[in-house]
Tab-separated table of C-alpha atoms in Angstrom:
chain	number	residue	atom	x	y	z
A	16	UNK	CA	-19.694	51.658	-17.551
A	17	UNK	CA	-22.586	50.171	-15.534
A	18	UNK	CA	-23.203	46.394	-16.092
A	19	UNK	CA	-26.894	45.549	-16.514
A	20	UNK	CA	-27.500	41.764	-16.182
A	21	UNK	CA	-29.601	40.078	-18.721
A	22	UNK	CA	-33.108	38.749	-17.873
A	23	UNK	CA	-31.716	35.242	-18.490
A	24	UNK	CA	-28.881	35.849	-15.914
A	25	UNK	CA	-31.232	37.321	-13.410
A	26	UNK	CA	-33.625	34.314	-13.618
A	27	UNK	CA	-30.731	31.778	-13.630
A	28	UNK	CA	-29.222	33.394	-10.394
A	29	UNK	CA	-32.704	33.453	-8.790
A	30	UNK	CA	-33.268	29.800	-9.642
A	31	UNK	CA	-29.906	28.844	-8.137
A	32	UNK	CA	-30.584	30.893	-5.093
A	33	UNK	CA	-33.806	29.410	-4.397
A	34	UNK	CA	-32.434	25.846	-4.970
A	35	UNK	CA	-29.853	26.617	-2.152
A	36	UNK	CA	-32.540	27.946	0.087
A	37	UNK	CA	-34.810	24.985	-0.657
A	38	UNK	CA	-31.976	22.537	0.314
A	39	UNK	CA	-31.262	24.485	3.483
A	40	UNK	CA	-34.980	24.406	4.521
A	41	UNK	CA	-35.163	20.663	3.726
A	42	UNK	CA	-32.078	20.093	5.842
A	43	UNK	CA	-33.261	22.220	8.618
A	44	UNK	CA	-36.498	20.278	8.639
A	45	UNK	CA	-34.721	16.995	8.578
A	46	UNK	CA	-32.415	17.799	11.372
A	47	UNK	CA	-35.328	18.819	13.594
A	48	UNK	CA	-37.665	15.789	12.868
A	49	UNK	CA	-35.449	12.810	12.052
A	50	UNK	CA	-33.662	12.673	15.470
A	51	UNK	CA	-37.114	12.416	17.235
A	52	UNK	CA	-38.342	9.495	15.013
A	53	UNK	CA	-35.144	7.486	14.206
A	54	UNK	CA	-35.947	4.655	16.663
A	55	UNK	CA	-38.960	3.759	14.615
A	56	UNK	CA	-37.457	4.260	11.238
A	57	UNK	CA	-36.752	1.137	9.029
A	58	UNK	CA	-33.576	0.489	7.109
A	59	UNK	CA	-35.591	1.121	3.835
A	60	UNK	CA	-36.529	4.611	5.141
A	61	UNK	CA	-33.112	5.431	6.348
A	62	UNK	CA	-31.771	4.580	2.794
A	63	UNK	CA	-34.400	6.820	1.294
A	64	UNK	CA	-33.467	9.633	3.645
A	65	UNK	CA	-29.850	9.069	2.544
A	66	UNK	CA	-30.740	9.406	-1.147
A	67	UNK	CA	-32.536	12.763	-0.387
A	68	UNK	CA	-29.431	13.932	1.528
A	69	UNK	CA	-27.187	12.847	-1.395
A	70	UNK	CA	-29.402	14.787	-3.755
A	71	UNK	CA	-29.128	17.978	-1.425
A	72	UNK	CA	-25.445	17.659	-1.346
A	73	UNK	CA	-25.264	17.503	-5.132
A	74	UNK	CA	-27.210	20.657	-5.375
A	75	UNK	CA	-24.931	22.395	-2.812
A	76	UNK	CA	-21.782	21.182	-4.701
A	77	UNK	CA	-22.950	22.548	-8.092
A	78	UNK	CA	-25.132	25.597	-7.534
A	79	UNK	CA	-23.644	29.027	-7.455
A	80	UNK	CA	-23.228	30.490	-3.961
A	81	UNK	CA	-23.232	34.298	-4.560
A	82	UNK	CA	-20.310	34.845	-2.262
A	83	UNK	CA	-21.794	32.718	0.583
A	84	UNK	CA	-19.217	30.137	0.267
A	85	UNK	CA	-18.349	30.001	3.906
A	86	UNK	CA	-22.136	29.857	4.902
A	87	UNK	CA	-22.662	26.802	2.729
A	88	UNK	CA	-19.469	25.189	4.084
A	89	UNK	CA	-20.514	25.712	7.715
A	90	UNK	CA	-24.029	24.409	6.888
A	91	UNK	CA	-22.821	21.332	5.290
A	92	UNK	CA	-20.457	20.782	8.211
A	93	UNK	CA	-23.357	20.913	10.753
A	94	UNK	CA	-25.212	18.499	8.532
A	95	UNK	CA	-22.151	16.224	8.597
A	96	UNK	CA	-22.020	16.427	12.351
A	97	UNK	CA	-25.594	15.389	12.592
A	98	UNK	CA	-25.014	12.502	10.034
A	99	UNK	CA	-21.894	11.267	11.781
A	100	UNK	CA	-23.211	11.482	15.351
A	101	UNK	CA	-26.418	9.521	14.544
A	102	UNK	CA	-24.734	6.187	15.606
A	103	UNK	CA	-27.996	4.083	15.462
A	104	UNK	CA	-28.590	5.173	11.851
A	105	UNK	CA	-24.996	4.720	10.824
A	106	UNK	CA	-24.976	1.173	12.323
A	107	UNK	CA	-27.580	0.339	9.676
A	108	UNK	CA	-26.431	2.264	6.687
A	109	UNK	CA	-22.764	2.966	7.043
A	110	UNK	CA	-20.760	6.154	6.481
A	111	UNK	CA	-20.654	6.275	2.747
A	112	UNK	CA	-21.825	9.912	2.534
A	113	UNK	CA	-18.858	11.213	4.578
A	114	UNK	CA	-16.542	12.020	1.443
A	115	UNK	CA	-19.571	13.704	-0.164
A	116	UNK	CA	-20.128	16.034	2.603
A	117	UNK	CA	-16.387	17.041	2.440
A	118	UNK	CA	-16.519	17.451	-1.376
A	119	UNK	CA	-19.094	20.216	-0.575
A	120	UNK	CA	-17.303	21.680	2.605
A	121	UNK	CA	-13.768	21.788	1.089
A	122	UNK	CA	-14.968	23.036	-2.314
A	123	UNK	CA	-16.485	26.089	-0.661
A	124	UNK	CA	-13.885	26.552	2.180
A	125	UNK	CA	-10.675	24.652	1.432
A	126	UNK	CA	-9.055	26.637	4.441
A	127	UNK	CA	-11.605	24.953	6.971
A	128	UNK	CA	-8.736	23.330	8.839
A	129	UNK	CA	-10.831	21.588	11.453
A	130	UNK	CA	-12.879	19.908	8.744
A	131	UNK	CA	-9.865	17.893	7.439
A	132	UNK	CA	-9.678	16.026	10.889
A	133	UNK	CA	-13.275	14.988	10.620
A	134	UNK	CA	-12.717	14.066	6.955
A	135	UNK	CA	-9.870	11.857	7.824
A	136	UNK	CA	-11.600	10.094	10.723
A	137	UNK	CA	-15.009	9.586	9.088
A	138	UNK	CA	-13.903	8.824	5.557
A	139	UNK	CA	-10.828	6.855	6.142
A	140	UNK	CA	-11.489	4.932	9.501
A	141	UNK	CA	-15.429	4.651	9.368
A	142	UNK	CA	-16.327	4.657	5.694
A	143	UNK	CA	-13.148	2.737	4.696
A	144	UNK	CA	-12.388	5.210	1.814
A	145	UNK	CA	-8.833	6.534	2.661
A	146	UNK	CA	-8.114	7.140	-1.175
A	147	UNK	CA	-11.156	9.663	-1.193
A	148	UNK	CA	-9.798	11.379	1.957
A	149	UNK	CA	-6.131	11.731	0.584
A	150	UNK	CA	-7.439	12.988	-2.700
A	151	UNK	CA	-9.726	15.626	-1.166
A	152	UNK	CA	-6.982	16.618	1.244
A	153	UNK	CA	-4.515	16.953	-1.763
A	154	UNK	CA	-6.894	19.326	-3.426
A	155	UNK	CA	-7.350	21.235	-0.295
A	156	UNK	CA	-3.569	21.852	0.298
A	157	UNK	CA	-3.390	23.665	-2.946
A	158	UNK	CA	-5.105	26.521	-1.179
A	159	UNK	CA	-3.163	26.496	1.961
A	160	UNK	CA	0.269	27.833	2.995
A	161	UNK	CA	2.632	27.414	6.071
A	162	UNK	CA	1.158	30.756	7.499
A	163	UNK	CA	-2.394	30.840	6.467
A	164	UNK	CA	-4.685	29.641	7.754
A	165	UNK	CA	-3.533	29.098	11.398
A	166	UNK	CA	-2.255	25.635	12.210
A	167	UNK	CA	-2.499	24.507	8.502
A	168	UNK	CA	0.441	22.130	9.201
A	169	UNK	CA	-1.975	19.708	10.786
A	170	UNK	CA	-3.609	19.076	7.388
A	171	UNK	CA	-0.283	17.490	6.245
A	172	UNK	CA	-0.339	15.255	9.317
A	173	UNK	CA	-3.935	14.099	8.771
A	174	UNK	CA	-2.918	13.153	5.142
A	175	UNK	CA	0.156	11.387	6.388
A	176	UNK	CA	-1.943	9.450	8.905
A	177	UNK	CA	-4.261	8.199	6.276
A	178	UNK	CA	-1.401	7.115	3.915
A	179	UNK	CA	0.442	5.351	6.631
A	180	UNK	CA	-2.392	3.678	8.515
A	181	UNK	CA	-5.171	3.090	5.937
A	182	UNK	CA	-3.250	3.027	2.698
A	183	UNK	CA	-0.010	1.435	3.727
A	184	UNK	CA	1.892	4.037	1.657
A	185	UNK	CA	4.873	4.713	3.926
A	186	UNK	CA	6.778	6.624	1.399
A	187	UNK	CA	3.973	9.206	0.769
A	188	UNK	CA	3.264	9.337	4.515
A	189	UNK	CA	7.086	10.070	5.160
A	190	UNK	CA	7.008	12.773	2.797
A	191	UNK	CA	3.697	14.358	4.214
A	192	UNK	CA	5.046	14.111	7.772
A	193	UNK	CA	8.296	15.934	6.580
A	194	UNK	CA	6.006	18.664	5.082
A	195	UNK	CA	3.971	18.924	8.377
A	196	UNK	CA	7.197	19.386	10.288
A	197	UNK	CA	8.548	22.004	7.801
A	198	UNK	CA	5.429	23.978	7.862
A	199	UNK	CA	5.134	23.761	11.797
A	200	UNK	CA	8.862	24.951	12.164
A	201	UNK	CA	8.148	28.254	10.756
A	202	UNK	CA	6.012	29.119	13.781
A	203	UNK	CA	7.698	29.780	17.238
A	204	UNK	CA	4.803	28.973	19.571
A	205	UNK	CA	4.939	25.792	21.761
A	206	UNK	CA	2.218	23.948	19.982
A	207	UNK	CA	3.770	24.317	16.539
A	208	UNK	CA	7.325	23.368	17.750
A	209	UNK	CA	5.894	20.212	19.474
A	210	UNK	CA	3.945	19.169	16.288
A	211	UNK	CA	7.164	19.727	14.274
A	212	UNK	CA	9.172	17.564	16.603
A	213	UNK	CA	6.752	14.703	16.533
A	214	UNK	CA	6.028	14.888	12.708
A	215	UNK	CA	9.741	14.970	12.143
A	216	UNK	CA	10.538	12.054	14.333
A	217	UNK	CA	7.687	9.900	12.656
A	218	UNK	CA	9.220	10.773	9.224
A	219	UNK	CA	12.496	9.738	10.403
A	220	UNK	CA	11.208	6.536	11.703
A	221	UNK	CA	9.788	5.786	8.164
A	222	UNK	CA	13.057	6.768	6.497
A	223	UNK	CA	14.986	4.098	8.537
A	224	UNK	CA	12.312	1.462	8.292
A	225	UNK	CA	9.192	1.782	6.000
A	226	UNK	CA	7.385	-0.851	8.173
A	227	UNK	CA	8.201	0.955	11.384
A	228	UNK	CA	5.915	-0.004	14.238
A	229	UNK	CA	7.204	3.159	16.108
A	230	UNK	CA	5.971	5.268	13.214
A	231	UNK	CA	2.518	3.546	13.113
A	232	UNK	CA	2.178	3.958	16.991
A	233	UNK	CA	3.046	7.565	16.734
A	234	UNK	CA	0.390	8.032	14.021
A	235	UNK	CA	-2.264	6.188	16.243
A	236	UNK	CA	-1.159	8.420	19.076
A	237	UNK	CA	-2.033	11.467	16.952
A	238	UNK	CA	-5.365	9.858	16.248
A	239	UNK	CA	-5.920	9.214	19.963
A	240	UNK	CA	-5.072	12.694	20.914
A	241	UNK	CA	-7.459	14.093	18.299
A	242	UNK	CA	-10.180	11.466	18.691
A	243	UNK	CA	-13.390	13.129	17.724
A	244	UNK	CA	-15.536	10.473	19.630
A	245	UNK	CA	-14.945	7.748	22.246
A	246	UNK	CA	-15.200	4.948	19.589
A	247	UNK	CA	-12.237	6.541	17.698
A	248	UNK	CA	-10.115	6.613	20.756
A	249	UNK	CA	-10.976	2.966	21.522
A	250	UNK	CA	-9.935	2.000	18.169
A	251	UNK	CA	-6.702	3.923	18.367
A	252	UNK	CA	-5.917	2.220	21.814
A	253	UNK	CA	-6.516	-1.204	20.343
A	254	UNK	CA	-4.212	-0.420	17.336
A	255	UNK	CA	-1.398	0.788	19.555
A	256	UNK	CA	-1.577	-2.348	21.729
A	257	UNK	CA	-1.781	-4.573	18.719
A	258	UNK	CA	1.433	-3.039	17.549
A	259	UNK	CA	3.019	-3.951	20.764
A	260	UNK	CA	2.631	-0.388	22.513
A	261	UNK	CA	1.207	0.234	26.004
A	262	UNK	CA	-1.289	2.945	26.799
A	263	UNK	CA	-1.246	3.978	30.468
A	264	UNK	CA	-3.420	6.690	32.205
A	265	UNK	CA	-1.372	9.185	34.423
A	266	UNK	CA	-2.700	10.532	37.685
A	267	UNK	CA	-3.661	13.673	35.828
A	268	UNK	CA	-5.963	11.745	33.458
A	269	UNK	CA	-3.568	11.817	30.471
A	270	UNK	CA	-2.617	8.957	28.004
A	271	UNK	CA	1.039	7.929	28.467
A	272	UNK	CA	2.450	5.661	25.656
A	273	UNK	CA	5.156	3.084	26.131
A	274	UNK	CA	6.756	2.073	22.760
A	275	UNK	CA	7.952	-1.645	22.177
A	276	UNK	CA	11.779	-2.121	22.518
A	277	UNK	CA	12.127	-3.341	18.856
A	278	UNK	CA	10.911	-1.269	15.836
A	279	UNK	CA	10.260	-4.405	13.503
């Protein structure tokens, strides 16, 4: 039996398709022109631009994708990169759209592992909305497994970092670090085994002492290692030093961390 779509279905699909195309064109024009003019743009104009971007994201979140979910997710991620990287504009309007970008990205591609790192950094550290980051990550984890996609155990680590450092929820963080270790242990490669060791050690720190400075420093070290920009790395180093740790640079240019003698 051959299915013949009704006229209403065809019209509805075409409208949705052209809505997505329209949003894509608008975003492309914005990415080309906004960067050239941003120095002369007022705060009021920046806020108006954000309102337009928010409306675009709402359309991308709700409209059918006709099987092009990965394309929409990738495009939204490119838009986020441009948004997050515009430090001058963000200093005036903040990072409040960060979780909205990731609602679109992870709805259409919850297996986009790299996106979870940017979600954690931009939403928890910069936008000050760790609850949003953790909730989005929880939803995404329902679509992941220890084996697929590759390095999915890192998503548990990003969730644990948000819970420990930005929510102060050491119990949930302990469990998330344990899950990260369990997933990583299933893989024999060096990177996975090292990640499993670090995650399990941090979970053990929290089991012995929910207020563990060693656990917090370990989490900030993970942030430092994965720092998506120089400002994030600076924040991580300051936090480590505030907790009593010391950050030193080796001759090879690597960061070496000295933990405080007392974990209290």
